Amino acid sequence: QGQLVESGGGSVQIGGSLRLSCASTGHTDNTNCMAWFRQVPGKERERVAGIYRSGSVNAYLDSVLGRFTISRDNDKNTIYLQMNSLKPEDTAMYYCAAGAHCVTAAIQRWGQGTQVTVSS
């Protein structure tokens, strides 16, 4: 099975922007959906947004609507998450995921995670 390799995390000030990338390497049959999830310690992992190979975007998490944009380059088997107007509550480990559908139960592969920290 292939890997999901994330990049682009880091520390940013409130109101700043970051762009996360996730490249799927190797086996690509189970990349119909690629998505971003996030998790903070002590809380459940939540889906930020997902995108299908067709380009159809799965619903954004309400709290990021209008600030985050997910996109996909099928030729590169890569997805992106443009995050603008970042808030402290966006601080989390962000995970890339891939599977048949953009729901947790259908996710078959996870990335190792990339930390995003938003502070004043």
Short mmCIF file of N, CA, C and O in Angstrom, two decimals:
data_model
loop_
_atom_site.label_atom_id
_atom_site.label_comp_id
_atom_site.label_asym_id
_atom_site.label_seq_id
_atom_site.Cartn_x
_atom_site.Cartn_y
_atom_site.Cartn_z
N GLN A 1 0.84 -1.19 0.00
CA GLN A 1 0.00 0.00 0.00
C GLN A 1 0.87 1.23 0.00
O GLN A 1 1.95 1.24 0.57
N GLY A 2 0.38 2.27 -0.64
CA GLY A 2 1.16 3.48 -0.70
C GLY A 2 1.05 4.29 0.56
O GLY A 2 0.39 3.91 1.53
N GLN A 3 1.72 5.41 0.54
CA GLN A 3 1.74 6.30 1.70
C GLN A 3 1.09 7.64 1.38
O GLN A 3 1.02 8.04 0.22
N LEU A 4 0.68 8.31 2.43
CA LEU A 4 0.21 9.68 2.32
C LEU A 4 1.24 10.54 3.03
O LEU A 4 1.50 10.36 4.22
N VAL A 5 1.81 11.47 2.29
CA VAL A 5 2.89 12.28 2.83
C VAL A 5 2.43 13.74 2.91
O VAL A 5 2.18 14.38 1.89
N GLU A 6 2.31 14.22 4.15
CA GLU A 6 1.83 15.59 4.38
C GLU A 6 2.99 16.55 4.53
O GLU A 6 4.08 16.18 4.97
N SER A 7 2.73 17.79 4.21
CA SER A 7 3.71 18.85 4.44
C SER A 7 2.98 20.18 4.56
O SER A 7 1.80 20.28 4.19
N GLY A 8 3.67 21.18 5.07
CA GLY A 8 3.11 22.52 5.11
C GLY A 8 2.64 23.01 6.46
O GLY A 8 2.25 24.16 6.61
N GLY A 9 2.67 22.16 7.46
CA GLY A 9 2.27 22.60 8.79
C GLY A 9 3.32 23.52 9.39
O GLY A 9 4.38 23.74 8.84
N GLY A 10 2.97 24.08 10.55
CA GLY A 10 3.91 24.95 11.23
C GLY A 10 3.19 25.88 12.19
O GLY A 10 2.04 25.66 12.54
N SER A 11 3.90 26.89 12.61
CA SER A 11 3.36 27.88 13.55
C SER A 11 3.07 29.17 12.82
O SER A 11 3.87 29.61 11.98
N VAL A 12 1.94 29.77 13.15
CA VAL A 12 1.53 31.00 12.49
C VAL A 12 0.78 31.86 13.48
O VAL A 12 0.19 31.36 14.45
N GLN A 13 0.78 33.15 13.24
CA GLN A 13 0.04 34.06 14.11
C GLN A 13 -1.43 34.10 13.73
O GLN A 13 -1.83 33.73 12.61
N ILE A 14 -2.22 34.52 14.67
CA ILE A 14 -3.66 34.67 14.43
C ILE A 14 -3.89 35.53 13.19
O ILE A 14 -3.26 36.58 13.02
N GLY A 15 -4.77 35.06 12.34
CA GLY A 15 -5.06 35.77 11.10
C GLY A 15 -4.18 35.38 9.94
O GLY A 15 -4.42 35.81 8.80
N GLY A 16 -3.17 34.57 10.21
CA GLY A 16 -2.24 34.17 9.16
C GLY A 16 -2.78 33.04 8.29
O GLY A 16 -3.93 32.60 8.46
N SER A 17 -1.94 32.59 7.38
CA SER A 17 -2.34 31.54 6.44
C SER A 17 -1.29 30.45 6.38
O SER A 17 -0.10 30.70 6.61
N LEU A 18 -1.75 29.27 6.07
CA LEU A 18 -0.88 28.14 5.80
C LEU A 18 -1.50 27.32 4.68
O LEU A 18 -2.73 27.31 4.52
N ARG A 19 -0.66 26.61 3.97
CA ARG A 19 -1.15 25.69 2.93
C ARG A 19 -0.57 24.32 3.19
O ARG A 19 0.64 24.12 3.15
N LEU A 20 -1.45 23.37 3.44
CA LEU A 20 -1.05 22.00 3.64
C LEU A 20 -1.12 21.25 2.32
O LEU A 20 -2.00 21.50 1.50
N SER A 21 -0.19 20.32 2.16
CA SER A 21 -0.19 19.45 0.98
C SER A 21 -0.15 18.00 1.44
O SER A 21 0.43 17.68 2.48
N CYS A 22 -0.73 17.15 0.63
CA CYS A 22 -0.70 15.71 0.91
C CYS A 22 -0.57 14.97 -0.41
O CYS A 22 -1.45 15.05 -1.27
N ALA A 23 0.50 14.24 -0.55
CA ALA A 23 0.74 13.47 -1.77
C ALA A 23 0.55 11.99 -1.49
O ALA A 23 1.07 11.46 -0.51
N SER A 24 -0.20 11.35 -2.34
CA SER A 24 -0.39 9.91 -2.25
C SER A 24 0.64 9.23 -3.13
O SER A 24 0.72 9.50 -4.33
N THR A 25 1.44 8.36 -2.52
CA THR A 25 2.47 7.67 -3.29
C THR A 25 2.12 6.19 -3.38
O THR A 25 1.43 5.63 -2.54
N GLY A 26 2.63 5.57 -4.41
CA GLY A 26 2.43 4.14 -4.57
C GLY A 26 1.02 3.81 -5.00
O GLY A 26 0.45 4.42 -5.88
N HIS A 27 0.42 2.87 -4.34
CA HIS A 27 -0.92 2.36 -4.66
C HIS A 27 -1.95 3.48 -4.60
O HIS A 27 -2.07 4.16 -3.59
N THR A 28 -2.69 3.70 -5.66
CA THR A 28 -3.62 4.84 -5.69
C THR A 28 -5.06 4.43 -5.91
O THR A 28 -5.93 5.28 -6.08
N ASP A 29 -5.35 3.13 -5.90
CA ASP A 29 -6.72 2.71 -6.17
C ASP A 29 -7.71 3.22 -5.13
O ASP A 29 -8.87 3.46 -5.43
N ASN A 30 -7.27 3.37 -3.90
CA ASN A 30 -8.19 3.78 -2.85
C ASN A 30 -8.07 5.26 -2.55
O ASN A 30 -7.97 5.68 -1.40
N THR A 31 -8.01 6.07 -3.60
CA THR A 31 -7.94 7.52 -3.41
C THR A 31 -9.12 8.21 -4.05
O THR A 31 -9.03 9.35 -4.48
N ASN A 32 -10.26 7.52 -4.13
CA ASN A 32 -11.45 8.16 -4.67
C ASN A 32 -11.77 9.41 -3.86
O ASN A 32 -12.10 10.46 -4.39
N CYS A 33 -11.67 9.27 -2.55
CA CYS A 33 -11.78 10.43 -1.68
C CYS A 33 -10.44 10.66 -1.01
O CYS A 33 -9.78 9.73 -0.55
N MET A 34 -10.05 11.92 -0.96
CA MET A 34 -8.92 12.32 -0.12
C MET A 34 -9.42 13.45 0.75
O MET A 34 -10.19 14.30 0.29
N ALA A 35 -9.01 13.43 1.99
CA ALA A 35 -9.61 14.36 2.93
C ALA A 35 -8.60 14.82 3.97
O ALA A 35 -7.54 14.23 4.14
N TRP A 36 -8.97 15.88 4.66
CA TRP A 36 -8.21 16.38 5.80
C TRP A 36 -9.06 16.22 7.06
O TRP A 36 -10.23 16.60 7.08
N PHE A 37 -8.44 15.66 8.07
CA PHE A 37 -9.02 15.57 9.39
C PHE A 37 -8.10 16.32 10.34
O PHE A 37 -6.93 16.59 10.02
N ARG A 38 -8.59 16.63 11.52
CA ARG A 38 -7.73 17.23 12.53
C ARG A 38 -8.12 16.71 13.91
O ARG A 38 -9.26 16.28 14.13
N GLN A 39 -7.16 16.77 14.79
CA GLN A 39 -7.39 16.26 16.15
C GLN A 39 -6.54 17.02 17.14
O GLN A 39 -5.37 17.32 16.88
N VAL A 40 -7.16 17.34 18.27
CA VAL A 40 -6.42 17.90 19.39
C VAL A 40 -6.45 16.88 20.51
O VAL A 40 -7.37 16.07 20.60
N PRO A 41 -5.46 16.90 21.39
CA PRO A 41 -5.41 15.90 22.47
C PRO A 41 -6.68 15.92 23.30
O PRO A 41 -7.19 16.98 23.67
N GLY A 42 -7.21 14.74 23.55
CA GLY A 42 -8.40 14.61 24.37
C GLY A 42 -9.71 14.76 23.64
O GLY A 42 -10.78 14.62 24.24
N LYS A 43 -9.64 15.04 22.35
CA LYS A 43 -10.86 15.18 21.56
C LYS A 43 -10.85 14.21 20.40
O LYS A 43 -9.80 13.72 19.98
N GLU A 44 -12.03 13.96 19.86
CA GLU A 44 -12.14 13.06 18.72
C GLU A 44 -11.61 13.73 17.46
O GLU A 44 -11.66 14.95 17.31
N ARG A 45 -11.12 12.90 16.57
CA ARG A 45 -10.68 13.40 15.27
C ARG A 45 -11.90 13.87 14.49
O ARG A 45 -12.94 13.20 14.48
N GLU A 46 -11.80 15.02 13.86
CA GLU A 46 -12.92 15.56 13.10
C GLU A 46 -12.50 15.83 11.66
O GLU A 46 -11.36 16.21 11.39
N ARG A 47 -13.45 15.63 10.76
CA ARG A 47 -13.18 15.85 9.35
C ARG A 47 -13.27 17.35 9.05
O ARG A 47 -14.28 17.98 9.34
N VAL A 48 -12.25 17.87 8.44
CA VAL A 48 -12.23 19.28 8.05
C VAL A 48 -12.89 19.46 6.70
O VAL A 48 -13.74 20.33 6.52
N ALA A 49 -12.50 18.63 5.74
CA ALA A 49 -13.08 18.67 4.41
C ALA A 49 -12.56 17.49 3.62
O ALA A 49 -11.47 16.97 3.91
N GLY A 50 -13.33 17.06 2.64
CA GLY A 50 -12.89 15.99 1.77
C GLY A 50 -13.19 16.35 0.33
O GLY A 50 -14.05 17.21 0.06
N ILE A 51 -12.49 15.71 -0.58
CA ILE A 51 -12.70 15.99 -1.99
C ILE A 51 -12.57 14.70 -2.77
O ILE A 51 -11.67 13.89 -2.54
N TYR A 52 -13.51 14.48 -3.69
CA TYR A 52 -13.51 13.28 -4.49
C TYR A 52 -12.66 13.48 -5.76
O TYR A 52 -12.37 14.62 -6.16
N ARG A 53 -12.33 12.38 -6.36
CA ARG A 53 -11.54 12.42 -7.59
C ARG A 53 -12.25 13.25 -8.66
O ARG A 53 -11.62 13.90 -9.48
N SER A 54 -13.57 13.24 -8.64
CA SER A 54 -14.37 14.02 -9.60
C SER A 54 -14.26 15.52 -9.38
O SER A 54 -14.64 16.31 -10.24
N GLY A 55 -13.75 15.90 -8.20
CA GLY A 55 -13.67 17.31 -7.86
C GLY A 55 -14.75 17.76 -6.90
O GLY A 55 -14.73 18.88 -6.39
N SER A 56 -15.72 16.88 -6.69
CA SER A 56 -16.79 17.20 -5.77
C SER A 56 -16.25 17.31 -4.34
O SER A 56 -15.52 16.43 -3.88
N VAL A 57 -16.62 18.37 -3.68
CA VAL A 57 -16.11 18.63 -2.33
C VAL A 57 -17.14 18.19 -1.29
O VAL A 57 -18.31 18.53 -1.39
N ASN A 58 -16.68 17.41 -0.36
CA ASN A 58 -17.50 17.02 0.77
C ASN A 58 -17.63 18.22 1.69
O ASN A 58 -16.74 19.07 1.73
N ALA A 59 -18.68 18.29 2.44
CA ALA A 59 -18.97 19.45 3.28
C ALA A 59 -17.81 19.82 4.18
O ALA A 59 -17.16 18.97 4.78
N TYR A 60 -17.55 21.12 4.26
CA TYR A 60 -16.55 21.63 5.17
C TYR A 60 -17.06 21.61 6.60
O TYR A 60 -18.26 21.75 6.86
N LEU A 61 -16.16 21.46 7.53
CA LEU A 61 -16.48 21.65 8.94
C LEU A 61 -17.01 23.08 9.08
O LEU A 61 -16.45 24.02 8.51
N ASP A 62 -18.11 23.23 9.81
CA ASP A 62 -18.75 24.55 9.93
C ASP A 62 -17.77 25.63 10.36
O ASP A 62 -17.80 26.76 9.85
N SER A 63 -16.90 25.31 11.28
CA SER A 63 -16.02 26.32 11.86
C SER A 63 -14.94 26.81 10.89
O SER A 63 -14.29 27.82 11.16
N VAL A 64 -14.74 26.11 9.77
CA VAL A 64 -13.71 26.54 8.82
C VAL A 64 -14.31 27.05 7.53
O VAL A 64 -13.58 27.53 6.64
N LEU A 65 -15.63 26.98 7.42
CA LEU A 65 -16.31 27.41 6.21
C LEU A 65 -15.98 28.86 5.91
O LEU A 65 -16.07 29.73 6.78
N GLY A 66 -15.59 29.10 4.67
CA GLY A 66 -15.25 30.46 4.25
C GLY A 66 -13.80 30.83 4.50
O GLY A 66 -13.33 31.86 4.00
N ARG A 67 -13.09 30.03 5.28
CA ARG A 67 -11.68 30.31 5.57
C ARG A 67 -10.74 29.27 4.95
O ARG A 67 -9.62 29.60 4.59
N PHE A 68 -11.19 28.04 4.88
CA PHE A 68 -10.36 26.97 4.35
C PHE A 68 -10.89 26.54 2.98
O PHE A 68 -12.11 26.55 2.74
N THR A 69 -9.96 26.14 2.12
CA THR A 69 -10.34 25.64 0.80
C THR A 69 -9.55 24.39 0.49
O THR A 69 -8.31 24.41 0.55
N ILE A 70 -10.25 23.34 0.15
CA ILE A 70 -9.59 22.09 -0.24
C ILE A 70 -9.56 22.03 -1.76
O ILE A 70 -10.50 22.45 -2.44
N SER A 71 -8.47 21.51 -2.29
CA SER A 71 -8.35 21.34 -3.73
C SER A 71 -7.56 20.07 -4.02
O SER A 71 -6.96 19.48 -3.12
N ARG A 72 -7.57 19.69 -5.29
CA ARG A 72 -6.97 18.40 -5.63
C ARG A 72 -6.36 18.48 -7.03
O ARG A 72 -6.93 19.07 -7.94
N ASP A 73 -5.20 17.83 -7.18
CA ASP A 73 -4.53 17.67 -8.47
C ASP A 73 -4.42 16.17 -8.72
O ASP A 73 -3.54 15.50 -8.15
N ASN A 74 -5.30 15.63 -9.54
CA ASN A 74 -5.32 14.19 -9.77
C ASN A 74 -4.05 13.70 -10.47
O ASN A 74 -3.60 12.57 -10.24
N ASP A 75 -3.48 14.52 -11.33
CA ASP A 75 -2.25 14.11 -12.02
C ASP A 75 -1.11 13.88 -11.04
O ASP A 75 -0.23 13.05 -11.28
N LYS A 76 -1.13 14.63 -9.95
CA LYS A 76 -0.08 14.50 -8.95
C LYS A 76 -0.52 13.68 -7.74
O LYS A 76 0.26 13.52 -6.79
N ASN A 77 -1.77 13.20 -7.78
CA ASN A 77 -2.31 12.47 -6.62
C ASN A 77 -2.08 13.25 -5.33
O ASN A 77 -1.64 12.69 -4.31
N THR A 78 -2.37 14.51 -5.38
CA THR A 78 -2.10 15.42 -4.28
C THR A 78 -3.32 16.27 -3.96
O THR A 78 -4.04 16.69 -4.88
N ILE A 79 -3.54 16.47 -2.68
CA ILE A 79 -4.56 17.42 -2.27
C ILE A 79 -3.92 18.53 -1.46
O ILE A 79 -2.81 18.38 -0.93
N TYR A 80 -4.64 19.63 -1.37
CA TYR A 80 -4.14 20.79 -0.67
C TYR A 80 -5.24 21.32 0.26
O TYR A 80 -6.44 21.10 0.02
N LEU A 81 -4.81 21.99 1.29
CA LEU A 81 -5.75 22.68 2.16
C LEU A 81 -5.20 24.08 2.39
O LEU A 81 -4.20 24.25 3.10
N GLN A 82 -5.83 25.05 1.75
CA GLN A 82 -5.46 26.44 1.96
C GLN A 82 -6.22 26.95 3.18
O GLN A 82 -7.46 26.92 3.18
N MET A 83 -5.49 27.38 4.17
CA MET A 83 -6.10 27.83 5.42
C MET A 83 -5.80 29.31 5.62
O MET A 83 -4.63 29.69 5.76
N ASN A 84 -6.83 30.11 5.62
CA ASN A 84 -6.70 31.55 5.80
C ASN A 84 -7.39 31.99 7.09
O ASN A 84 -8.21 31.26 7.64
N SER A 85 -7.07 33.18 7.51
CA SER A 85 -7.69 33.76 8.72
C SER A 85 -7.66 32.77 9.88
O SER A 85 -8.67 32.51 10.53
N LEU A 86 -6.50 32.21 10.10
CA LEU A 86 -6.37 31.16 11.11
C LEU A 86 -6.63 31.68 12.51
O LEU A 86 -6.32 32.84 12.85
N LYS A 87 -7.25 30.82 13.31
CA LYS A 87 -7.63 31.15 14.69
C LYS A 87 -6.95 30.17 15.65
O LYS A 87 -6.58 29.06 15.24
N PRO A 88 -6.81 30.55 16.91
CA PRO A 88 -6.19 29.62 17.87
C PRO A 88 -6.91 28.27 17.92
O PRO A 88 -6.26 27.23 18.12
N GLU A 89 -8.21 28.27 17.72
CA GLU A 89 -8.96 27.01 17.77
C GLU A 89 -8.70 26.11 16.57
O GLU A 89 -9.16 24.97 16.53
N ASP A 90 -7.94 26.60 15.59
CA ASP A 90 -7.53 25.75 14.47
C ASP A 90 -6.27 24.95 14.81
O ASP A 90 -5.86 24.08 14.03
N THR A 91 -5.68 25.26 15.95
CA THR A 91 -4.50 24.52 16.39
C THR A 91 -4.84 23.05 16.57
O THR A 91 -5.77 22.71 17.30
N ALA A 92 -4.12 22.18 15.88
CA ALA A 92 -4.39 20.75 15.91
C ALA A 92 -3.35 20.01 15.10
O ALA A 92 -2.57 20.63 14.36
N MET A 93 -3.36 18.71 15.22
CA MET A 93 -2.63 17.86 14.29
C MET A 93 -3.56 17.60 13.12
O MET A 93 -4.69 17.14 13.31
N TYR A 94 -3.08 17.89 11.95
CA TYR A 94 -3.88 17.70 10.74
C TYR A 94 -3.42 16.44 10.03
O TYR A 94 -2.22 16.26 9.77
N TYR A 95 -4.40 15.59 9.72
CA TYR A 95 -4.11 14.32 9.07
C TYR A 95 -4.72 14.26 7.68
O TYR A 95 -5.89 14.61 7.49
N CYS A 96 -3.95 13.77 6.75
CA CYS A 96 -4.47 13.47 5.43
C CYS A 96 -5.03 12.05 5.45
O CYS A 96 -4.50 11.18 6.16
N ALA A 97 -6.09 11.83 4.69
CA ALA A 97 -6.72 10.52 4.66
C ALA A 97 -7.20 10.21 3.26
O ALA A 97 -7.47 11.12 2.47
N ALA A 98 -7.29 8.92 2.96
CA ALA A 98 -7.75 8.50 1.64
C ALA A 98 -8.58 7.24 1.77
O ALA A 98 -8.30 6.38 2.61
N GLY A 99 -9.60 7.15 0.92
CA GLY A 99 -10.44 5.97 0.94
C GLY A 99 -11.51 6.06 -0.12
O GLY A 99 -11.50 6.94 -0.98
N ALA A 100 -12.47 5.14 -0.04
CA ALA A 100 -13.51 5.09 -1.04
C ALA A 100 -14.48 6.27 -0.92
O ALA A 100 -14.99 6.77 -1.93
N HIS A 101 -14.74 6.68 0.30
CA HIS A 101 -15.65 7.80 0.55
C HIS A 101 -15.10 8.68 1.66
O HIS A 101 -14.23 8.27 2.43
N CYS A 102 -15.65 9.87 1.73
CA CYS A 102 -15.11 10.85 2.67
C CYS A 102 -15.77 10.77 4.05
O CYS A 102 -16.16 11.79 4.62
N VAL A 103 -15.89 9.58 4.55
CA VAL A 103 -16.36 9.39 5.92
C VAL A 103 -15.35 8.50 6.62
O VAL A 103 -14.68 7.67 6.00
N THR A 104 -15.27 8.68 7.93
CA THR A 104 -14.23 7.98 8.69
C THR A 104 -14.24 6.48 8.45
O THR A 104 -13.19 5.85 8.30
N ALA A 105 -15.43 5.89 8.41
CA ALA A 105 -15.54 4.44 8.27
C ALA A 105 -14.97 3.93 6.96
O ALA A 105 -14.62 2.76 6.86
N ALA A 106 -14.92 4.79 5.95
CA ALA A 106 -14.45 4.36 4.62
C ALA A 106 -13.00 4.75 4.36
O ALA A 106 -12.48 4.48 3.29
N ILE A 107 -12.37 5.39 5.33
CA ILE A 107 -10.97 5.78 5.16
C ILE A 107 -10.09 4.54 5.30
O ILE A 107 -10.22 3.77 6.25
N GLN A 108 -9.18 4.38 4.36
CA GLN A 108 -8.32 3.20 4.34
C GLN A 108 -6.85 3.53 4.63
O GLN A 108 -6.09 2.64 5.00
N ARG A 109 -6.48 4.77 4.43
CA ARG A 109 -5.10 5.16 4.70
C ARG A 109 -5.07 6.51 5.41
O ARG A 109 -5.89 7.38 5.12
N TRP A 110 -4.12 6.64 6.28
CA TRP A 110 -3.91 7.89 7.02
C TRP A 110 -2.46 8.32 6.87
O TRP A 110 -1.55 7.49 6.83
N GLY A 111 -2.27 9.63 6.84
CA GLY A 111 -0.92 10.16 6.87
C GLY A 111 -0.42 10.21 8.30
O GLY A 111 -1.15 9.89 9.25
N GLN A 112 0.80 10.65 8.46
CA GLN A 112 1.41 10.67 9.79
C GLN A 112 1.03 11.92 10.57
O GLN A 112 1.23 11.98 11.78
N GLY A 113 0.46 12.89 9.90
CA GLY A 113 0.02 14.11 10.57
C GLY A 113 1.03 15.23 10.46
O GLY A 113 2.24 14.99 10.40
N THR A 114 0.51 16.44 10.42
CA THR A 114 1.37 17.63 10.43
C THR A 114 0.75 18.63 11.40
O THR A 114 -0.46 18.87 11.37
N GLN A 115 1.56 19.18 12.28
CA GLN A 115 1.06 20.04 13.33
C GLN A 115 0.86 21.47 12.82
O GLN A 115 1.72 22.04 12.14
N VAL A 116 -0.29 22.03 13.17
CA VAL A 116 -0.58 23.43 12.90
C VAL A 116 -0.82 24.11 14.24
O VAL A 116 -1.66 23.65 15.03
N THR A 117 -0.09 25.17 14.50
CA THR A 117 -0.22 25.90 15.75
C THR A 117 -0.47 27.37 15.44
O THR A 117 0.32 27.99 14.72
N VAL A 118 -1.55 27.90 15.98
CA VAL A 118 -1.93 29.29 15.76
C VAL A 118 -1.89 30.02 17.10
O VAL A 118 -2.55 29.60 18.04
N SER A 119 -1.11 31.06 17.17
CA SER A 119 -0.97 31.77 18.43
C SER A 119 -0.85 33.27 18.19
O SER A 119 -0.63 33.72 17.07
N SER A 120 -0.99 34.00 19.27
CA SER A 120 -0.91 35.47 19.16
C SER A 120 0.53 35.91 19.23
O SER A 120 1.42 35.17 19.59
#
